[in-house]
PDB file of N, CA and C in Angstrom:
ATOM      1  N   MET V   1      35.074   8.956  46.570  1.00  0.00           N
ATOM      2  CA  MET V   1      35.012   7.845  45.643  1.00  0.00           C
ATOM      3  C   MET V   1      36.042   7.989  44.521  1.00  0.00           C
ATOM      4  N   GLU V   2      36.451   9.198  44.233  1.00  0.00           N
ATOM      5  CA  GLU V   2      37.418   9.441  43.156  1.00  0.00           C
ATOM      6  C   GLU V   2      38.724   8.691  43.395  1.00  0.00           C
ATOM      7  N   GLN V   3      39.232   8.685  44.632  1.00  0.00           N
ATOM      8  CA  GLN V   3      40.482   7.994  44.928  1.00  0.00           C
ATOM      9  C   GLN V   3      40.376   6.504  44.658  1.00  0.00           C
ATOM     10  N   ILE V   4      39.239   5.891  44.987  1.00  0.00           N
ATOM     11  CA  ILE V   4      39.065   4.460  44.731  1.00  0.00           C
ATOM     12  C   ILE V   4      39.175   4.208  43.239  1.00  0.00           C
ATOM     13  N   LYS V   5      38.488   5.009  42.447  1.00  0.00           N
ATOM     14  CA  LYS V   5      38.539   4.850  40.994  1.00  0.00           C
ATOM     15  C   LYS V   5      39.971   4.898  40.503  1.00  0.00           C
ATOM     16  N   LEU V   6      40.721   5.903  40.916  1.00  0.00           N
ATOM     17  CA  LEU V   6      42.081   6.063  40.436  1.00  0.00           C
ATOM     18  C   LEU V   6      42.988   4.928  40.897  1.00  0.00           C
ATOM     19  N   ARG V   7      42.872   4.524  42.122  1.00  0.00           N
ATOM     20  CA  ARG V   7      43.742   3.471  42.637  1.00  0.00           C
ATOM     21  C   ARG V   7      43.409   2.116  42.008  1.00  0.00           C
ATOM     22  N   LEU V   8      42.146   1.819  41.781  1.00  0.00           N
ATOM     23  CA  LEU V   8      41.796   0.530  41.178  1.00  0.00           C
ATOM     24  C   LEU V   8      42.380   0.407  39.784  1.00  0.00           C
ATOM     25  N   LYS V   9      42.236   1.434  39.004  1.00  0.00           N
ATOM     26  CA  LYS V   9      42.756   1.392  37.644  1.00  0.00           C
ATOM     27  C   LYS V   9      44.278   1.348  37.646  1.00  0.00           C
ATOM     28  N   GLU V  10      44.881   2.177  38.468  1.00  0.00           N
ATOM     29  CA  GLU V  10      46.342   2.234  38.565  1.00  0.00           C
ATOM     30  C   GLU V  10      46.917   0.866  38.954  1.00  0.00           C
ATOM     31  N   LEU V  11      46.344   0.244  39.958  1.00  0.00           N
ATOM     32  CA  LEU V  11      46.840  -1.060  40.414  1.00  0.00           C
ATOM     33  C   LEU V  11      46.624  -2.138  39.355  1.00  0.00           C
ATOM     34  N   ARG V  12      45.475  -2.099  38.696  1.00  0.00           N
ATOM     35  CA  ARG V  12      45.177  -3.094  37.657  1.00  0.00           C
ATOM     36  C   ARG V  12      46.192  -2.983  36.519  1.00  0.00           C
ATOM     37  N   ILE V  13      46.499  -1.764  36.114  1.00  0.00           N
ATOM     38  CA  ILE V  13      47.449  -1.553  35.025  1.00  0.00           C
ATOM     39  C   ILE V  13      48.854  -1.995  35.447  1.00  0.00           C
ATOM     40  N   GLU V  14      49.233  -1.701  36.687  1.00  0.00           N
ATOM     41  CA  GLU V  14      50.540  -2.143  37.189  1.00  0.00           C
ATOM     42  C   GLU V  14      50.681  -3.656  37.124  1.00  0.00           C
ATOM     43  N   LYS V  15      49.587  -4.376  37.399  1.00  0.00           N
ATOM     44  CA  LYS V  15      49.602  -5.844  37.367  1.00  0.00           C
ATOM     45  C   LYS V  15      49.422  -6.394  35.953  1.00  0.00           C
ATOM     46  N   GLU V  16      49.270  -5.484  34.979  1.00  0.00           N
ATOM     47  CA  GLU V  16      49.058  -5.861  33.581  1.00  0.00           C
ATOM     48  C   GLU V  16      47.845  -6.785  33.412  1.00  0.00           C
ATOM     49  N   LYS V  17      46.758  -6.390  34.069  1.00  0.00           N
ATOM     50  CA  LYS V  17      45.506  -7.138  33.991  1.00  0.00           C
ATOM     51  C   LYS V  17      44.465  -6.324  33.246  1.00  0.00           C
ATOM     52  N   LYS V  18      43.510  -7.026  32.675  1.00  0.00           N
ATOM     53  CA  LYS V  18      42.376  -6.384  32.026  1.00  0.00           C
ATOM     54  C   LYS V  18      41.222  -6.324  33.019  1.00  0.00           C
ATOM     55  N   GLN V  19      40.263  -5.471  32.720  1.00  0.00           N
ATOM     56  CA  GLN V  19      39.099  -5.367  33.600  1.00  0.00           C
ATOM     57  C   GLN V  19      38.400  -6.712  33.752  1.00  0.00           C
ATOM     58  N   ILE V  20      38.317  -7.476  32.692  1.00  0.00           N
ATOM     59  CA  ILE V  20      37.642  -8.778  32.763  1.00  0.00           C
ATOM     60  C   ILE V  20      38.374  -9.734  33.706  1.00  0.00           C
ATOM     61  N   ASP V  21      39.695  -9.635  33.776  1.00  0.00           N
ATOM     62  CA  ASP V  21      40.464 -10.482  34.691  1.00  0.00           C
ATOM     63  C   ASP V  21      40.083 -10.203  36.143  1.00  0.00           C
ATOM     64  N   ILE V  22      40.009  -8.938  36.491  1.00  0.00           N
ATOM     65  CA  ILE V  22      39.668  -8.569  37.866  1.00  0.00           C
ATOM     66  C   ILE V  22      38.202  -8.879  38.148  1.00  0.00           C
ATOM     67  N   ALA V  23      37.338  -8.636  37.180  1.00  0.00           N
ATOM     68  CA  ALA V  23      35.913  -8.961  37.347  1.00  0.00           C
ATOM     69  C   ALA V  23      35.741 -10.453  37.609  1.00  0.00           C
ATOM     70  N   ASN V  24      36.447 -11.276  36.862  1.00  0.00           N
ATOM     71  CA  ASN V  24      36.364 -12.729  37.069  1.00  0.00           C
ATOM     72  C   ASN V  24      36.881 -13.115  38.450  1.00  0.00           C
ATOM     73  N   PHE V  25      37.981 -12.514  38.868  1.00  0.00           N
ATOM     74  CA  PHE V  25      38.524 -12.782  40.199  1.00  0.00           C
ATOM     75  C   PHE V  25      37.496 -12.450  41.283  1.00  0.00           C
ATOM     76  N   LEU V  26      36.780 -11.351  41.095  1.00  0.00           N
ATOM     77  CA  LEU V  26      35.787 -10.903  42.074  1.00  0.00           C
ATOM     78  C   LEU V  26      34.435 -11.590  41.916  1.00  0.00           C
ATOM     79  N   SER V  27      34.274 -12.352  40.847  1.00  0.00           N
ATOM     80  CA  SER V  27      32.990 -13.001  40.521  1.00  0.00           C
ATOM     81  C   SER V  27      31.883 -11.973  40.303  1.00  0.00           C
ATOM     82  N   VAL V  28      32.225 -10.912  39.582  1.00  0.00           N
ATOM     83  CA  VAL V  28      31.242  -9.900  39.188  1.00  0.00           C
ATOM     84  C   VAL V  28      31.334  -9.715  37.678  1.00  0.00           C
ATOM     85  N   SER V  29      30.346  -9.053  37.109  1.00  0.00           N
ATOM     86  CA  SER V  29      30.380  -8.804  35.671  1.00  0.00           C
ATOM     87  C   SER V  29      31.436  -7.746  35.345  1.00  0.00           C
ATOM     88  N   LYS V  30      31.907  -7.781  34.115  1.00  0.00           N
ATOM     89  CA  LYS V  30      32.884  -6.777  33.675  1.00  0.00           C
ATOM     90  C   LYS V  30      32.279  -5.383  33.762  1.00  0.00           C
ATOM     91  N   SER V  31      31.010  -5.257  33.406  1.00  0.00           N
ATOM     92  CA  SER V  31      30.381  -3.934  33.442  1.00  0.00           C
ATOM     93  C   SER V  31      30.295  -3.391  34.874  1.00  0.00           C
ATOM     94  N   LEU V  32      30.044  -4.257  35.846  1.00  0.00           N
ATOM     95  CA  LEU V  32      30.015  -3.808  37.238  1.00  0.00           C
ATOM     96  C   LEU V  32      31.408  -3.379  37.672  1.00  0.00           C
ATOM     97  N   TYR V  33      32.413  -4.174  37.341  1.00  0.00           N
ATOM     98  CA  TYR V  33      33.772  -3.785  37.714  1.00  0.00           C
ATOM     99  C   TYR V  33      34.162  -2.457  37.055  1.00  0.00           C
ATOM    100  N   CYS V  34      33.778  -2.280  35.814  1.00  0.00           N
ATOM    101  CA  CYS V  34      34.053  -1.027  35.103  1.00  0.00           C
ATOM    102  C   CYS V  34      33.431   0.153  35.856  1.00  0.00           C
ATOM    103  N   ARG V  35      32.225  -0.030  36.361  1.00  0.00           N
ATOM    104  CA  ARG V  35      31.570   1.036  37.142  1.00  0.00           C
ATOM    105  C   ARG V  35      32.316   1.303  38.444  1.00  0.00           C
ATOM    106  N   TYR V  36      32.897   0.261  39.048  1.00  0.00           N
ATOM    107  CA  TYR V  36      33.737   0.480  40.238  1.00  0.00           C
ATOM    108  C   TYR V  36      34.904   1.388  39.882  1.00  0.00           C
ATOM    109  N   GLU V  37      35.587   1.070  38.786  1.00  0.00           N
ATOM    110  CA  GLU V  37      36.760   1.862  38.387  1.00  0.00           C
ATOM    111  C   GLU V  37      36.394   3.302  38.059  1.00  0.00           C
ATOM    112  N   LYS V  38      35.237   3.508  37.467  1.00  0.00           N
ATOM    113  CA  LYS V  38      34.817   4.857  37.087  1.00  0.00           C
ATOM    114  C   LYS V  38      34.235   5.641  38.260  1.00  0.00           C
ATOM    115  N   GLY V  39      34.039   4.973  39.393  1.00  0.00           N
ATOM    116  CA  GLY V  39      33.457   5.635  40.547  1.00  0.00           C
ATOM    117  C   GLY V  39      31.952   5.800  40.434  1.00  0.00           C
ATOM    118  N   GLU V  40      31.329   5.052  39.542  1.00  0.00           N
ATOM    119  CA  GLU V  40      29.886   5.137  39.331  1.00  0.00           C
ATOM    120  C   GLU V  40      29.112   4.205  40.255  1.00  0.00           C
ATOM    121  N   ARG V  41      29.819   3.313  40.909  1.00  0.00           N
ATOM    122  CA  ARG V  41      29.172   2.335  41.788  1.00  0.00           C
ATOM    123  C   ARG V  41      30.008   2.193  43.055  1.00  0.00           C
ATOM    124  N   SER V  42      29.359   2.156  44.195  1.00  0.00           N
ATOM    125  CA  SER V  42      30.059   1.961  45.464  1.00  0.00           C
ATOM    126  C   SER V  42      30.621   0.550  45.531  1.00  0.00           C
ATOM    127  N   VAL V  43      31.773   0.440  46.165  1.00  0.00           N
ATOM    128  CA  VAL V  43      32.428  -0.851  46.322  1.00  0.00           C
ATOM    129  C   VAL V  43      32.148  -1.350  47.738  1.00  0.00           C
ATOM    130  N   SER V  44      31.634  -2.569  47.847  1.00  0.00           N
ATOM    131  CA  SER V  44      31.323  -3.120  49.167  1.00  0.00           C
ATOM    132  C   SER V  44      32.606  -3.418  49.932  1.00  0.00           C
ATOM    133  N   LEU V  45      32.480  -3.536  51.227  1.00  0.00           N
ATOM    134  CA  LEU V  45      33.624  -3.858  52.065  1.00  0.00           C
ATOM    135  C   LEU V  45      34.207  -5.217  51.685  1.00  0.00           C
ATOM    136  N   GLU V  46      33.357  -6.164  51.380  1.00  0.00           N
ATOM    137  CA  GLU V  46      33.814  -7.502  50.970  1.00  0.00           C
ATOM    138  C   GLU V  46      34.688  -7.418  49.709  1.00  0.00           C
ATOM    139  N   ILE V  47      34.258  -6.628  48.735  1.00  0.00           N
ATOM    140  CA  ILE V  47      35.034  -6.456  47.496  1.00  0.00           C
ATOM    141  C   ILE V  47      36.339  -5.726  47.791  1.00  0.00           C
ATOM    142  N   LEU V  48      36.293  -4.716  48.663  1.00  0.00           N
ATOM    143  CA  LEU V  48      37.516  -4.011  49.042  1.00  0.00           C
ATOM    144  C   LEU V  48      38.523  -4.958  49.683  1.00  0.00           C
ATOM    145  N   TRP V  49      38.048  -5.849  50.558  1.00  0.00           N
ATOM    146  CA  TRP V  49      38.952  -6.826  51.183  1.00  0.00           C
ATOM    147  C   TRP V  49      39.607  -7.712  50.126  1.00  0.00           C
ATOM    148  N   LYS V  50      38.809  -8.195  49.193  1.00  0.00           N
ATOM    149  CA  LYS V  50      39.345  -9.058  48.135  1.00  0.00           C
ATOM    150  C   LYS V  50      40.378  -8.316  47.286  1.00  0.00           C
ATOM    151  N   LEU V  51      40.065  -7.077  46.937  1.00  0.00           N
ATOM    152  CA  LEU V  51      40.992  -6.289  46.126  1.00  0.00           C
ATOM    153  C   LEU V  51      42.279  -5.973  46.888  1.00  0.00           C
ATOM    154  N   ALA V  52      42.148  -5.641  48.152  1.00  0.00           N
ATOM    155  CA  ALA V  52      43.335  -5.348  48.962  1.00  0.00           C
ATOM    156  C   ALA V  52      44.232  -6.585  49.050  1.00  0.00           C
ATOM    157  N   ASP V  53      43.634  -7.743  49.257  1.00  0.00           N
ATOM    158  CA  ASP V  53      44.417  -8.982  49.303  1.00  0.00           C
ATOM    159  C   ASP V  53      45.057  -9.268  47.948  1.00  0.00           C
ATOM    160  N   TYR V  54      44.307  -9.099  46.884  1.00  0.00           N
ATOM    161  CA  TYR V  54      44.801  -9.376  45.538  1.00  0.00           C
ATOM    162  C   TYR V  54      46.003  -8.495  45.190  1.00  0.00           C
ATOM    163  N   TYR V  55      45.880  -7.209  45.485  1.00  0.00           N
ATOM    164  CA  TYR V  55      46.936  -6.258  45.145  1.00  0.00           C
ATOM    165  C   TYR V  55      47.996  -6.126  46.238  1.00  0.00           C
ATOM    166  N   GLU V  56      47.783  -6.812  47.360  1.00  0.00           N
ATOM    167  CA  GLU V  56      48.701  -6.770  48.498  1.00  0.00           C
ATOM    168  C   GLU V  56      48.910  -5.348  49.001  1.00  0.00           C
ATOM    169  N   VAL V  57      47.795  -4.651  49.178  1.00  0.00           N
ATOM    170  CA  VAL V  57      47.784  -3.303  49.739  1.00  0.00           C
ATOM    171  C   VAL V  57      46.724  -3.260  50.832  1.00  0.00           C
ATOM    172  N   THR V  58      46.663  -2.154  51.540  1.00  0.00           N
ATOM    173  CA  THR V  58      45.636  -2.002  52.564  1.00  0.00           C
ATOM    174  C   THR V  58      44.370  -1.391  51.957  1.00  0.00           C
ATOM    175  N   ILE V  59      43.288  -1.575  52.646  1.00  0.00           N
ATOM    176  CA  ILE V  59      42.043  -0.923  52.222  1.00  0.00           C
ATOM    177  C   ILE V  59      42.221   0.594  52.301  1.00  0.00           C
ATOM    178  N   ASP V  60      42.937   1.061  53.309  1.00  0.00           N
ATOM    179  CA  ASP V  60      43.205   2.503  53.410  1.00  0.00           C
ATOM    180  C   ASP V  60      43.897   3.020  52.153  1.00  0.00           C
ATOM    181  N   TYR V  61      44.826   2.251  51.605  1.00  0.00           N
ATOM    182  CA  TYR V  61      45.487   2.667  50.368  1.00  0.00           C
ATOM    183  C   TYR V  61      44.476   2.732  49.225  1.00  0.00           C
ATOM    184  N   LEU V  62      43.625   1.701  49.121  1.00  0.00           N
ATOM    185  CA  LEU V  62      42.631   1.669  48.033  1.00  0.00           C
ATOM    186  C   LEU V  62      41.710   2.872  48.054  1.00  0.00           C
ATOM    187  N   VAL V  63      41.315   3.289  49.262  1.00  0.00           N
ATOM    188  CA  VAL V  63      40.342   4.376  49.365  1.00  0.00           C
ATOM    189  C   VAL V  63      41.006   5.747  49.508  1.00  0.00           C
ATOM    190  N   GLY V  64      42.337   5.787  49.435  1.00  0.00           N
ATOM    191  CA  GLY V  64      43.024   7.070  49.449  1.00  0.00           C
ATOM    192  C   GLY V  64      43.338   7.629  50.829  1.00  0.00           C
ATOM    193  N   ARG V  65      43.204   6.820  51.871  1.00  0.00           N
ATOM    194  CA  ARG V  65      43.511   7.309  53.218  1.00  0.00           C
ATOM    195  C   ARG V  65      44.981   7.140  53.562  1.00  0.00           C
ATOM    196  N   ALA V  66      45.723   6.399  52.737  1.00  0.00           N
ATOM    197  CA  ALA V  66      47.160   6.204  52.952  1.00  0.00           C
ATOM    198  C   ALA V  66      47.836   6.180  51.591  1.00  0.00           C
ATOM    199  N   ASP V  67      49.082   6.583  51.554  1.00  0.00           N
ATOM    200  CA  ASP V  67      49.821   6.617  50.300  1.00  0.00           C
ATOM    201  C   ASP V  67      50.899   5.549  50.211  1.00  0.00           C
ATOM    202  N   TYR V  68      50.790   4.527  51.032  1.00  0.00           N
ATOM    203  CA  TYR V  68      51.782   3.446  50.984  1.00  0.00           C
ATOM    204  C   TYR V  68      51.109   2.108  50.937  1.00  0.00           C
TER     205      TYR V  68
END
């Protein structure tokens, strides 16, 4: 879960977005999204798909299985 936390925050910062921006995109609360970034809450496959599409990366990249 640590890799997901690091990649979510890293990608969000690269896009110059705030946590509330991504939470709104995902239709979740800011506090829930914050827990995703901190690795305190599991991310569903549906949310991973949305994030991968948003950031134009693969789910494997998000979860740390690929470095590209």
